[in-house]
mmCIF file of C-alpha atoms in Angstrom:
data_model
loop_
_atom_site.group_PDB
_atom_site.id
_atom_site.type_symbol
_atom_site.label_atom_id
_atom_site.label_comp_id
_atom_site.label_asym_id
_atom_site.label_seq_id
_atom_site.Cartn_x
_atom_site.Cartn_y
_atom_site.Cartn_z
ATOM 1 C CA MET A 1 9.677 12.768 -19.419
ATOM 2 C CA ARG A 2 11.963 10.926 -17.008
ATOM 3 C CA SER A 3 12.632 7.213 -16.986
ATOM 4 C CA ILE A 4 12.953 5.168 -13.823
ATOM 5 C CA PRO A 5 15.741 2.557 -13.944
ATOM 6 C CA THR A 6 14.453 -0.937 -13.268
ATOM 7 C CA ASP A 7 17.268 -1.609 -10.795
ATOM 8 C CA LEU A 8 15.831 1.100 -8.530
ATOM 9 C CA LEU A 9 12.353 -0.398 -8.795
ATOM 10 C CA ARG A 10 13.714 -3.878 -8.090
ATOM 11 C CA ALA A 11 15.566 -2.625 -5.014
ATOM 12 C CA PHE A 12 12.387 -0.930 -3.765
ATOM 13 C CA VAL A 13 10.201 -4.009 -4.253
ATOM 14 C CA THR A 14 12.823 -6.238 -2.645
ATOM 15 C CA VAL A 15 13.019 -3.968 0.418
ATOM 16 C CA ILE A 16 9.241 -4.246 0.753
ATOM 17 C CA ASP A 17 9.130 -8.005 0.230
ATOM 18 C CA LEU A 18 12.022 -8.810 2.571
ATOM 19 C CA ARG A 19 11.129 -6.059 5.054
ATOM 20 C CA GLY A 20 14.567 -4.573 5.302
ATOM 21 C CA TYR A 21 17.429 -2.898 3.518
ATOM 22 C CA THR A 22 20.049 -5.384 4.716
ATOM 23 C CA ARG A 23 18.101 -8.440 3.587
ATOM 24 C CA ALA A 24 17.322 -6.754 0.265
ATOM 25 C CA GLY A 25 21.015 -6.055 -0.194
ATOM 26 C CA GLU A 26 21.894 -9.671 0.514
ATOM 27 C CA GLN A 27 19.279 -10.848 -1.990
ATOM 28 C CA LEU A 28 20.436 -8.422 -4.690
ATOM 29 C CA GLY A 29 24.168 -8.773 -4.039
ATOM 30 C CA ARG A 30 24.578 -5.221 -2.762
ATOM 31 C CA THR A 31 25.411 -3.622 0.543
ATOM 32 C CA GLN A 32 22.790 -2.069 2.798
ATOM 33 C CA PRO A 33 24.164 1.449 2.114
ATOM 34 C CA ALA A 34 23.916 0.820 -1.645
ATOM 35 C CA ILE A 35 20.268 -0.202 -1.305
ATOM 36 C CA SER A 36 19.606 2.851 0.837
ATOM 37 C CA LEU A 37 21.132 5.092 -1.834
ATOM 38 C CA GLN A 38 19.012 3.435 -4.523
ATOM 39 C CA ILE A 39 15.839 4.099 -2.526
ATOM 40 C CA LYS A 40 16.884 7.718 -1.974
ATOM 41 C CA ARG A 41 17.588 8.090 -5.687
ATOM 42 C CA LEU A 42 14.176 6.624 -6.552
ATOM 43 C CA GLN A 43 12.481 9.021 -4.116
ATOM 44 C CA GLY A 44 14.419 11.908 -5.652
ATOM 45 C CA LEU A 45 13.419 10.977 -9.196
ATOM 46 C CA LEU A 46 9.771 10.632 -8.182
ATOM 47 C CA GLY A 47 9.726 13.599 -5.806
ATOM 48 C CA VAL A 48 7.886 11.669 -3.086
ATOM 49 C CA SER A 49 8.617 9.861 0.165
ATOM 50 C CA LEU A 50 8.033 6.155 -0.295
ATOM 51 C CA PHE A 51 8.056 5.317 3.405
ATOM 52 C CA THR A 52 6.352 7.012 6.336
ATOM 53 C CA LYS A 53 8.482 9.104 8.636
ATOM 54 C CA ASP A 54 7.601 7.212 11.823
ATOM 55 C CA GLY A 55 7.888 3.600 10.651
ATOM 56 C CA GLY A 56 11.093 2.751 8.781
ATOM 57 C CA SER A 57 9.567 0.093 6.554
ATOM 58 C CA GLN A 58 5.962 1.313 6.529
ATOM 59 C CA LEU A 59 4.952 2.441 3.035
ATOM 60 C CA SER A 60 3.467 5.884 2.537
ATOM 61 C CA GLU A 61 0.392 6.343 0.370
ATOM 62 C CA GLN A 62 2.650 7.285 -2.545
ATOM 63 C CA GLY A 63 4.860 4.278 -1.747
ATOM 64 C CA GLU A 64 1.867 1.955 -2.071
ATOM 65 C CA LEU A 65 1.071 3.460 -5.470
ATOM 66 C CA VAL A 66 4.682 3.181 -6.665
ATOM 67 C CA ALA A 67 4.922 -0.415 -5.390
ATOM 68 C CA GLY A 68 1.943 -1.461 -7.517
ATOM 69 C CA TYR A 69 3.380 0.117 -10.646
ATOM 70 C CA ALA A 70 6.881 -1.181 -9.884
ATOM 71 C CA ARG A 71 5.637 -4.758 -9.616
ATOM 72 C CA ARG A 72 3.823 -4.481 -12.952
ATOM 73 C CA ILE A 73 6.799 -2.868 -14.688
ATOM 74 C CA LEU A 74 9.200 -5.494 -13.348
ATOM 75 C CA ALA A 75 6.856 -8.333 -14.298
ATOM 76 C CA LEU A 76 6.675 -7.034 -17.878
ATOM 77 C CA ASN A 77 10.437 -6.495 -17.988
ATOM 78 C CA ASP A 78 11.139 -10.004 -16.711
ATOM 79 C CA GLU A 79 8.599 -11.552 -19.092
ATOM 80 C CA MET A 80 10.139 -9.738 -22.051
ATOM 81 C CA MET A 81 13.657 -10.800 -21.099
ATOM 82 C CA LEU A 82 12.553 -14.392 -20.655
ATOM 83 C CA LYS A 83 10.872 -14.477 -24.061
ATOM 84 C CA LEU A 84 13.786 -12.822 -25.832
ATOM 85 C CA THR A 85 16.422 -14.970 -24.215
ATOM 86 C CA ASN A 86 16.898 -17.970 -26.424
ATOM 87 C CA ARG A 87 16.655 -20.953 -24.119
ATOM 88 C CA ASP A 88 16.469 -23.507 -26.900
ATOM 89 C CA SER A 89 19.716 -25.394 -27.009
ATOM 90 C CA LYS A 90 20.536 -27.101 -30.262
ATOM 91 C CA GLY A 91 23.659 -28.840 -29.099
ATOM 92 C CA LYS A 92 24.119 -32.051 -27.210
ATOM 93 C CA LEU A 93 24.455 -32.230 -23.481
ATOM 94 C CA ARG A 94 26.510 -35.083 -22.156
ATOM 95 C CA LEU A 95 26.501 -36.025 -18.547
ATOM 96 C CA GLY A 96 29.223 -38.360 -17.516
#
């Protein structure tokens, strides 16, 4: 069984949400070509086209399915990281 890296899923969801590879790259601190390569890698791992051939940012049927799972996986990942990251500070904070 293969695993899908969360950075690929996050790039995919960000492209969808921001409607573009360049804007997704800016948001994620990557270049547009790097985002493009991540999407190609994700498509290769899954063996499907995530976007339709005619519309650059139009999701395919498989892309819609992957987007739903990706959002759930990322939400669980982010929730876990938030809960495991100790945010309780026991020291003193001085503002001066």
